[in-house]
Amino acid sequence: MAENTITDRDNVFFEAGIKLGALYHQFTGSPVSLRTVESLETAIAQSISVQPCVEKITVSIDRDMVRSKLNDEFGYCELEGRMLNVQIDAKYGSVRAHVSMEFNKELDYPLMKIDKVY
């Protein structure tokens, strides 16, 4: 295969990365409370699930982090990237990939990564 040939593997990683980046930048800053956290998880997952190449997505928001950030007067906070745990299975052509985003305490950063290609 020529060095400049773009493969299904290249494309599945590109698509998966776009999904994680879009999700992060679209939803961080959203108002969230303990009462609305489940509906926000569902909204995020449904929004991303309709995009091309997404086979499955799971979104979990850390309730302990939400609880610790709640504004005493108004009862909500803003969604932060560190609160998100996202798992995506993507497919492009003949290649599938599992990618994720979760808070890495050591790096103090919501790390996006490729977990598996198959």
mmCIF file of N, CA and C in Angstrom:
data_model
loop_
_atom_site.group_PDB
_atom_site.id
_atom_site.type_symbol
_atom_site.label_atom_id
_atom_site.label_comp_id
_atom_site.label_asym_id
_atom_site.label_seq_id
_atom_site.Cartn_x
_atom_site.Cartn_y
_atom_site.Cartn_z
ATOM 1 N N MET A 1 0.846 -1.171 0.000
ATOM 2 C CA MET A 1 0.000 0.000 0.000
ATOM 3 C C MET A 1 0.898 1.243 0.000
ATOM 4 N N ALA A 2 0.550 2.181 -0.826
ATOM 5 C CA ALA A 2 1.325 3.419 -0.911
ATOM 6 C C ALA A 2 1.228 4.198 0.388
ATOM 7 N N GLU A 3 2.295 4.903 0.727
ATOM 8 C CA GLU A 3 2.365 5.662 1.979
ATOM 9 C C GLU A 3 1.266 6.716 2.090
ATOM 10 N N ASN A 4 0.836 7.261 0.969
ATOM 11 C CA ASN A 4 -0.173 8.317 1.020
ATOM 12 C C ASN A 4 -1.602 7.803 0.845
ATOM 13 N N THR A 5 -1.793 6.494 0.914
ATOM 14 C CA THR A 5 -3.127 5.912 0.815
ATOM 15 C C THR A 5 -3.863 6.088 2.137
ATOM 16 N N ILE A 6 -5.053 6.612 2.062
ATOM 17 C CA ILE A 6 -5.883 6.791 3.260
ATOM 18 C C ILE A 6 -6.752 5.553 3.411
ATOM 19 N N THR A 7 -6.731 4.974 4.599
ATOM 20 C CA THR A 7 -7.418 3.702 4.841
ATOM 21 C C THR A 7 -8.696 3.890 5.658
ATOM 22 N N ASP A 8 -9.486 2.825 5.726
ATOM 23 C CA ASP A 8 -10.665 2.822 6.600
ATOM 24 C C ASP A 8 -10.245 3.053 8.051
ATOM 25 N N ARG A 9 -9.101 2.522 8.439
ATOM 26 C CA ARG A 9 -8.590 2.713 9.796
ATOM 27 C C ARG A 9 -8.325 4.197 10.060
ATOM 28 N N ASP A 10 -7.681 4.874 9.123
ATOM 29 C CA ASP A 10 -7.452 6.312 9.261
ATOM 30 C C ASP A 10 -8.778 7.048 9.439
ATOM 31 N N ASN A 11 -9.731 6.715 8.600
ATOM 32 C CA ASN A 11 -11.017 7.409 8.619
ATOM 33 C C ASN A 11 -11.837 7.131 9.868
ATOM 34 N N VAL A 12 -11.794 5.902 10.391
ATOM 35 C CA VAL A 12 -12.575 5.616 11.595
ATOM 36 C C VAL A 12 -12.020 6.400 12.777
ATOM 37 N N PHE A 13 -10.696 6.522 12.864
ATOM 38 C CA PHE A 13 -10.106 7.313 13.950
ATOM 39 C C PHE A 13 -10.410 8.798 13.784
ATOM 40 N N PHE A 14 -10.370 9.285 12.574
ATOM 41 C CA PHE A 14 -10.709 10.686 12.322
ATOM 42 C C PHE A 14 -12.157 10.951 12.733
ATOM 43 N N GLU A 15 -13.075 10.119 12.270
ATOM 44 C CA GLU A 15 -14.497 10.299 12.594
ATOM 45 C C GLU A 15 -14.747 10.206 14.097
ATOM 46 N N ALA A 16 -14.140 9.230 14.742
ATOM 47 C CA ALA A 16 -14.333 9.062 16.184
ATOM 48 C C ALA A 16 -13.796 10.267 16.947
ATOM 49 N N GLY A 17 -12.648 10.772 16.542
ATOM 50 C CA GLY A 17 -12.075 11.950 17.185
ATOM 51 C C GLY A 17 -12.957 13.178 17.019
ATOM 52 N N ILE A 18 -13.518 13.334 15.839
ATOM 53 C CA ILE A 18 -14.435 14.452 15.594
ATOM 54 C C ILE A 18 -15.639 14.351 16.523
ATOM 55 N N LYS A 19 -16.167 13.147 16.699
ATOM 56 C CA LYS A 19 -17.338 12.971 17.575
ATOM 57 C C LYS A 19 -17.008 13.389 19.007
ATOM 58 N N LEU A 20 -15.879 12.938 19.528
ATOM 59 C CA LEU A 20 -15.512 13.281 20.902
ATOM 60 C C LEU A 20 -15.265 14.778 21.051
ATOM 61 N N GLY A 21 -14.559 15.365 20.106
ATOM 62 C CA GLY A 21 -14.288 16.799 20.173
ATOM 63 C C GLY A 21 -15.556 17.630 20.068
ATOM 64 N N ALA A 22 -16.438 17.252 19.169
ATOM 65 C CA ALA A 22 -17.698 17.981 19.011
ATOM 66 C C ALA A 22 -18.544 17.873 20.278
ATOM 67 N N LEU A 23 -18.619 16.672 20.815
ATOM 68 C CA LEU A 23 -19.380 16.453 22.048
ATOM 69 C C LEU A 23 -18.838 17.338 23.167
ATOM 70 N N TYR A 24 -17.538 17.316 23.347
ATOM 71 C CA TYR A 24 -16.919 18.101 24.413
ATOM 72 C C TYR A 24 -17.250 19.588 24.261
ATOM 73 N N HIS A 25 -17.036 20.117 23.090
ATOM 74 C CA HIS A 25 -17.197 21.556 22.896
ATOM 75 C C HIS A 25 -18.653 21.987 22.769
ATOM 76 N N GLN A 26 -19.503 21.082 22.371
ATOM 77 C CA GLN A 26 -20.923 21.413 22.265
ATOM 78 C C GLN A 26 -21.608 21.435 23.628
ATOM 79 N N PHE A 27 -21.233 20.521 24.518
ATOM 80 C CA PHE A 27 -22.011 20.346 25.739
ATOM 81 C C PHE A 27 -21.369 20.882 27.019
ATOM 82 N N THR A 28 -20.053 21.060 27.054
ATOM 83 C CA THR A 28 -19.481 21.632 28.273
ATOM 84 C C THR A 28 -20.028 23.046 28.438
ATOM 85 N N GLY A 29 -20.312 23.398 29.658
ATOM 86 C CA GLY A 29 -20.949 24.678 29.953
ATOM 87 C C GLY A 29 -22.450 24.586 30.063
ATOM 88 N N SER A 30 -23.021 23.439 29.694
ATOM 89 C CA SER A 30 -24.473 23.264 29.808
ATOM 90 C C SER A 30 -24.878 23.262 31.273
ATOM 91 N N PRO A 31 -25.991 23.890 31.610
ATOM 92 C CA PRO A 31 -26.482 23.827 32.988
ATOM 93 C C PRO A 31 -26.888 22.391 33.328
ATOM 94 N N VAL A 32 -26.529 21.954 34.534
ATOM 95 C CA VAL A 32 -26.881 20.602 34.961
ATOM 96 C C VAL A 32 -27.107 20.604 36.471
ATOM 97 N N SER A 33 -28.078 19.827 36.888
ATOM 98 C CA SER A 33 -28.354 19.613 38.310
ATOM 99 C C SER A 33 -28.503 18.118 38.527
ATOM 100 N N LEU A 34 -28.612 17.719 39.772
ATOM 101 C CA LEU A 34 -28.819 16.293 40.037
ATOM 102 C C LEU A 34 -30.157 15.824 39.480
ATOM 103 N N ARG A 35 -31.101 16.725 39.363
ATOM 104 C CA ARG A 35 -32.412 16.390 38.814
ATOM 105 C C ARG A 35 -32.369 16.223 37.288
ATOM 106 N N THR A 36 -31.454 16.926 36.618
ATOM 107 C CA THR A 36 -31.425 16.904 35.150
ATOM 108 C C THR A 36 -30.264 16.112 34.553
ATOM 109 N N VAL A 37 -29.395 15.565 35.386
ATOM 110 C CA VAL A 37 -28.184 14.922 34.887
ATOM 111 C C VAL A 37 -28.499 13.746 33.956
ATOM 112 N N GLU A 38 -29.491 12.948 34.291
ATOM 113 C CA GLU A 38 -29.822 11.796 33.440
ATOM 114 C C GLU A 38 -30.348 12.240 32.077
ATOM 115 N N SER A 39 -31.186 13.258 32.056
ATOM 116 C CA SER A 39 -31.708 13.727 30.769
ATOM 117 C C SER A 39 -30.605 14.361 29.921
ATOM 118 N N LEU A 40 -29.615 15.000 30.556
ATOM 119 C CA LEU A 40 -28.492 15.556 29.801
ATOM 120 C C LEU A 40 -27.638 14.426 29.220
ATOM 121 N N GLU A 41 -27.401 13.367 29.971
ATOM 122 C CA GLU A 41 -26.676 12.204 29.438
ATOM 123 C C GLU A 41 -27.386 11.668 28.194
ATOM 124 N N THR A 42 -28.697 11.533 28.290
ATOM 125 C CA THR A 42 -29.489 11.013 27.168
ATOM 126 C C THR A 42 -29.421 11.953 25.972
ATOM 127 N N ALA A 43 -29.553 13.252 26.211
ATOM 128 C CA ALA A 43 -29.510 14.224 25.119
ATOM 129 C C ALA A 43 -28.161 14.202 24.402
ATOM 130 N N ILE A 44 -27.087 14.125 25.167
ATOM 131 C CA ILE A 44 -25.750 14.076 24.565
ATOM 132 C C ILE A 44 -25.610 12.820 23.711
ATOM 133 N N ALA A 45 -25.980 11.683 24.278
ATOM 134 C CA ALA A 45 -25.857 10.410 23.552
ATOM 135 C C ALA A 45 -26.708 10.415 22.287
ATOM 136 N N GLN A 46 -27.938 10.888 22.385
ATOM 137 C CA GLN A 46 -28.812 10.895 21.210
ATOM 138 C C GLN A 46 -28.304 11.856 20.136
ATOM 139 N N SER A 47 -27.773 12.979 20.547
ATOM 140 C CA SER A 47 -27.241 13.944 19.595
ATOM 141 C C SER A 47 -26.075 13.369 18.794
ATOM 142 N N ILE A 48 -25.173 12.712 19.462
ATOM 143 C CA ILE A 48 -24.000 12.163 18.793
ATOM 144 C C ILE A 48 -24.336 10.885 18.027
ATOM 145 N N SER A 49 -25.319 10.117 18.519
ATOM 146 C CA SER A 49 -25.648 8.822 17.906
ATOM 147 C C SER A 49 -26.182 8.944 16.485
ATOM 148 N N VAL A 50 -26.734 10.082 16.114
ATOM 149 C CA VAL A 50 -27.278 10.231 14.757
ATOM 150 C C VAL A 50 -26.206 10.588 13.735
ATOM 151 N N GLN A 51 -25.002 10.862 14.182
ATOM 152 C CA GLN A 51 -23.929 11.234 13.265
ATOM 153 C C GLN A 51 -23.372 10.004 12.558
ATOM 154 N N PRO A 52 -22.821 10.206 11.361
ATOM 155 C CA PRO A 52 -22.266 9.065 10.614
ATOM 156 C C PRO A 52 -21.189 8.337 11.406
ATOM 157 N N CYS A 53 -21.126 7.051 11.198
ATOM 158 C CA CYS A 53 -20.080 6.153 11.718
ATOM 159 C C CYS A 53 -20.276 5.752 13.176
ATOM 160 N N VAL A 54 -21.231 6.310 13.889
ATOM 161 C CA VAL A 54 -21.433 5.964 15.295
ATOM 162 C C VAL A 54 -22.333 4.740 15.375
ATOM 163 N N GLU A 55 -21.810 3.662 15.949
ATOM 164 C CA GLU A 55 -22.606 2.453 16.150
ATOM 165 C C GLU A 55 -23.233 2.424 17.536
ATOM 166 N N LYS A 56 -22.491 2.916 18.526
ATOM 167 C CA LYS A 56 -22.979 2.890 19.902
ATOM 168 C C LYS A 56 -22.280 3.999 20.679
ATOM 169 N N ILE A 57 -23.015 4.611 21.592
ATOM 170 C CA ILE A 57 -22.424 5.621 22.462
ATOM 171 C C ILE A 57 -23.023 5.498 23.852
ATOM 172 N N THR A 58 -22.180 5.636 24.843
ATOM 173 C CA THR A 58 -22.607 5.653 26.240
ATOM 174 C C THR A 58 -22.034 6.905 26.883
ATOM 175 N N VAL A 59 -22.892 7.660 27.556
ATOM 176 C CA VAL A 59 -22.468 8.893 28.223
ATOM 177 C C VAL A 59 -22.839 8.799 29.689
ATOM 178 N N SER A 60 -21.871 9.061 30.538
ATOM 179 C CA SER A 60 -22.110 9.081 31.979
ATOM 180 C C SER A 60 -21.515 10.374 32.542
ATOM 181 N N ILE A 61 -22.286 11.052 33.368
ATOM 182 C CA ILE A 61 -21.837 12.272 34.034
ATOM 183 C C ILE A 61 -21.626 11.943 35.504
ATOM 184 N N ASP A 62 -20.463 12.282 36.026
ATOM 185 C CA ASP A 62 -20.095 11.979 37.414
ATOM 186 C C ASP A 62 -20.950 12.799 38.377
ATOM 187 N N ARG A 63 -21.878 12.136 39.030
ATOM 188 C CA ARG A 63 -22.810 12.819 39.940
ATOM 189 C C ARG A 63 -22.119 13.413 41.165
ATOM 190 N N ASP A 64 -21.062 12.758 41.636
ATOM 191 C CA ASP A 64 -20.322 13.312 42.778
ATOM 192 C C ASP A 64 -19.681 14.648 42.411
ATOM 193 N N MET A 65 -19.135 14.731 41.201
ATOM 194 C CA MET A 65 -18.555 16.002 40.765
ATOM 195 C C MET A 65 -19.635 17.070 40.610
ATOM 196 N N VAL A 66 -20.777 16.676 40.044
ATOM 197 C CA VAL A 66 -21.887 17.629 39.912
ATOM 198 C C VAL A 66 -22.287 18.127 41.296
ATOM 199 N N ARG A 67 -22.478 17.194 42.204
ATOM 200 C CA ARG A 67 -22.899 17.538 43.567
ATOM 201 C C ARG A 67 -21.916 18.526 44.217
ATOM 202 N N SER A 68 -20.634 18.318 43.999
ATOM 203 C CA SER A 68 -19.616 19.166 44.629
ATOM 204 C C SER A 68 -19.555 20.562 44.014
ATOM 205 N N LYS A 69 -20.102 20.734 42.822
ATOM 206 C CA LYS A 69 -20.038 22.022 42.124
ATOM 207 C C LYS A 69 -21.349 22.802 42.168
ATOM 208 N N LEU A 70 -22.407 22.215 42.725
ATOM 209 C CA LEU A 70 -23.720 22.865 42.715
ATOM 210 C C LEU A 70 -23.690 24.224 43.408
ATOM 211 N N ASN A 71 -24.316 25.174 42.773
ATOM 212 C CA ASN A 71 -24.487 26.499 43.352
ATOM 213 C C ASN A 71 -25.540 26.406 44.447
ATOM 214 N N ASP A 72 -25.216 26.852 45.653
ATOM 215 C CA ASP A 72 -26.137 26.720 46.790
ATOM 216 C C ASP A 72 -27.462 27.451 46.567
ATOM 217 N N GLU A 73 -27.413 28.584 45.940
ATOM 218 C CA GLU A 73 -28.633 29.381 45.762
ATOM 219 C C GLU A 73 -29.530 28.853 44.648
ATOM 220 N N PHE A 74 -28.915 28.431 43.530
ATOM 221 C CA PHE A 74 -29.725 28.064 42.362
ATOM 222 C C PHE A 74 -29.811 26.562 42.120
ATOM 223 N N GLY A 75 -28.959 25.770 42.744
ATOM 224 C CA GLY A 75 -29.070 24.314 42.670
ATOM 225 C C GLY A 75 -28.580 23.677 41.387
ATOM 226 N N TYR A 76 -27.765 24.382 40.617
ATOM 227 C CA TYR A 76 -27.195 23.764 39.422
ATOM 228 C C TYR A 76 -25.761 24.241 39.246
ATOM 229 N N CYS A 77 -25.063 23.607 38.308
ATOM 230 C CA CYS A 77 -23.706 24.012 37.949
ATOM 231 C C CYS A 77 -23.571 23.878 36.438
ATOM 232 N N GLU A 78 -22.378 24.126 35.960
ATOM 233 C CA GLU A 78 -22.103 23.947 34.540
ATOM 234 C C GLU A 78 -21.377 22.628 34.334
ATOM 235 N N LEU A 79 -21.762 21.919 33.278
ATOM 236 C CA LEU A 79 -21.088 20.673 32.930
ATOM 237 C C LEU A 79 -19.638 20.969 32.551
ATOM 238 N N GLU A 80 -18.733 20.233 33.158
ATOM 239 C CA GLU A 80 -17.311 20.344 32.853
ATOM 240 C C GLU A 80 -16.841 19.059 32.187
ATOM 241 N N GLY A 81 -15.832 19.172 31.365
ATOM 242 C CA GLY A 81 -15.282 17.996 30.690
ATOM 243 C C GLY A 81 -14.850 16.917 31.658
ATOM 244 N N ARG A 82 -14.353 17.330 32.821
ATOM 245 C CA ARG A 82 -13.897 16.362 33.827
ATOM 246 C C ARG A 82 -15.045 15.517 34.378
ATOM 247 N N MET A 83 -16.282 15.944 34.163
ATOM 248 C CA MET A 83 -17.447 15.209 34.659
ATOM 249 C C MET A 83 -17.893 14.108 33.699
ATOM 250 N N LEU A 84 -17.381 14.119 32.476
ATOM 251 C CA LEU A 84 -17.855 13.222 31.425
ATOM 252 C C LEU A 84 -17.058 11.928 31.333
ATOM 253 N N ASN A 85 -17.778 10.832 31.162
ATOM 254 C CA ASN A 85 -17.201 9.552 30.801
ATOM 255 C C ASN A 85 -17.989 9.096 29.574
ATOM 256 N N VAL A 86 -17.307 9.029 28.430
ATOM 257 C CA VAL A 86 -17.978 8.730 27.162
ATOM 258 C C VAL A 86 -17.276 7.544 26.501
ATOM 259 N N GLN A 87 -18.066 6.633 25.986
ATOM 260 C CA GLN A 87 -17.578 5.475 25.242
ATOM 261 C C GLN A 87 -18.277 5.487 23.883
ATOM 262 N N ILE A 88 -17.510 5.392 22.809
ATOM 263 C CA ILE A 88 -18.088 5.374 21.466
ATOM 264 C C ILE A 88 -17.518 4.198 20.684
ATOM 265 N N ASP A 89 -18.409 3.450 20.030
ATOM 266 C CA ASP A 89 -18.019 2.459 19.044
ATOM 267 C C ASP A 89 -18.339 3.064 17.685
ATOM 268 N N ALA A 90 -17.309 3.174 16.844
ATOM 269 C CA ALA A 90 -17.470 3.775 15.526
ATOM 270 C C ALA A 90 -17.069 2.759 14.458
ATOM 271 N N LYS A 91 -17.665 2.914 13.262
ATOM 272 C CA LYS A 91 -17.335 2.022 12.145
ATOM 273 C C LYS A 91 -17.192 2.853 10.884
ATOM 274 N N TYR A 92 -16.128 2.581 10.173
ATOM 275 C CA TYR A 92 -15.928 3.185 8.857
ATOM 276 C C TYR A 92 -15.443 2.075 7.940
ATOM 277 N N GLY A 93 -16.217 1.800 6.895
ATOM 278 C CA GLY A 93 -15.858 0.715 5.980
ATOM 279 C C GLY A 93 -15.755 -0.596 6.725
ATOM 280 N N SER A 94 -14.590 -1.211 6.664
ATOM 281 C CA SER A 94 -14.395 -2.527 7.280
ATOM 282 C C SER A 94 -13.780 -2.461 8.680
ATOM 283 N N VAL A 95 -13.599 -1.253 9.223
ATOM 284 C CA VAL A 95 -12.885 -1.109 10.494
ATOM 285 C C VAL A 95 -13.798 -0.522 11.569
ATOM 286 N N ARG A 96 -13.708 -1.111 12.747
ATOM 287 C CA ARG A 96 -14.417 -0.601 13.921
ATOM 288 C C ARG A 96 -13.389 -0.146 14.946
ATOM 289 N N ALA A 97 -13.768 0.873 15.720
ATOM 290 C CA ALA A 97 -12.892 1.358 16.784
ATOM 291 C C ALA A 97 -13.725 1.677 18.009
ATOM 292 N N HIS A 98 -13.127 1.490 19.161
ATOM 293 C CA HIS A 98 -13.725 1.901 20.425
ATOM 294 C C HIS A 98 -12.857 3.036 20.957
ATOM 295 N N VAL A 99 -13.480 4.189 21.173
ATOM 296 C CA VAL A 99 -12.766 5.355 21.698
ATOM 297 C C VAL A 99 -13.475 5.824 22.957
ATOM 298 N N SER A 100 -12.764 6.617 23.755
ATOM 299 C CA SER A 100 -13.373 7.066 25.003
ATOM 300 C C SER A 100 -12.837 8.427 25.412
ATOM 301 N N MET A 101 -13.564 9.026 26.328
ATOM 302 C CA MET A 101 -13.122 10.232 26.998
ATOM 303 C C MET A 101 -13.482 10.075 28.465
ATOM 304 N N GLU A 102 -12.483 10.249 29.331
ATOM 305 C CA GLU A 102 -12.754 10.243 30.755
ATOM 306 C C GLU A 102 -11.686 11.059 31.458
ATOM 307 N N PHE A 103 -12.026 11.539 32.625
ATOM 308 C CA PHE A 103 -11.120 12.386 33.379
ATOM 309 C C PHE A 103 -9.937 11.578 33.875
ATOM 310 N N ASN A 104 -8.745 12.060 33.569
ATOM 311 C CA ASN A 104 -7.514 11.433 34.021
ATOM 312 C C ASN A 104 -6.980 12.277 35.177
ATOM 313 N N LYS A 105 -7.063 11.748 36.388
ATOM 314 C CA LYS A 105 -6.656 12.502 37.578
ATOM 315 C C LYS A 105 -5.176 12.860 37.545
ATOM 316 N N GLU A 106 -4.355 11.947 37.076
ATOM 317 C CA GLU A 106 -2.914 12.198 37.031
ATOM 318 C C GLU A 106 -2.578 13.389 36.123
ATOM 319 N N LEU A 107 -3.257 13.469 34.994
ATOM 320 C CA LEU A 107 -3.034 14.564 34.054
ATOM 321 C C LEU A 107 -3.919 15.775 34.353
ATOM 322 N N ASP A 108 -4.928 15.599 35.231
ATOM 323 C CA ASP A 108 -5.911 16.637 35.525
ATOM 324 C C ASP A 108 -6.548 17.137 34.235
ATOM 325 N N TYR A 109 -7.027 16.147 33.444
ATOM 326 C CA TYR A 109 -7.486 16.461 32.095
ATOM 327 C C TYR A 109 -8.497 15.414 31.625
ATOM 328 N N PRO A 110 -9.552 15.836 30.912
ATOM 329 C CA PRO A 110 -10.487 14.874 30.323
ATOM 330 C C PRO A 110 -9.882 14.278 29.050
ATOM 331 N N LEU A 111 -9.204 13.172 29.191
ATOM 332 C CA LEU A 111 -8.410 12.580 28.106
ATOM 333 C C LEU A 111 -9.281 11.799 27.120
ATOM 334 N N MET A 112 -9.078 12.085 25.830
ATOM 335 C CA MET A 112 -9.724 11.340 24.756
ATOM 336 C C MET A 112 -8.695 10.368 24.202
ATOM 337 N N LYS A 113 -9.126 9.113 23.975
ATOM 338 C CA LYS A 113 -8.138 8.139 23.513
ATOM 339 C C LYS A 113 -8.780 7.020 22.697
ATOM 340 N N ILE A 114 -7.939 6.366 21.934
ATOM 341 C CA ILE A 114 -8.325 5.165 21.201
ATOM 342 C C ILE A 114 -8.091 3.989 22.140
ATOM 343 N N ASP A 115 -9.128 3.216 22.381
ATOM 344 C CA ASP A 115 -9.011 2.070 23.276
ATOM 345 C C ASP A 115 -8.786 0.754 22.538
ATOM 346 N N LYS A 116 -9.411 0.649 21.344
ATOM 347 C CA LYS A 116 -9.351 -0.632 20.646
ATOM 348 C C LYS A 116 -9.708 -0.412 19.173
ATOM 349 N N VAL A 117 -9.071 -1.142 18.316
ATOM 350 C CA VAL A 117 -9.438 -1.175 16.907
ATOM 351 C C VAL A 117 -9.652 -2.635 16.536
ATOM 352 N N TYR A 118 -10.717 -2.899 15.782
ATOM 353 C CA TYR A 118 -11.013 -4.280 15.395
ATOM 354 C C TYR A 118 -11.766 -4.314 14.085
#
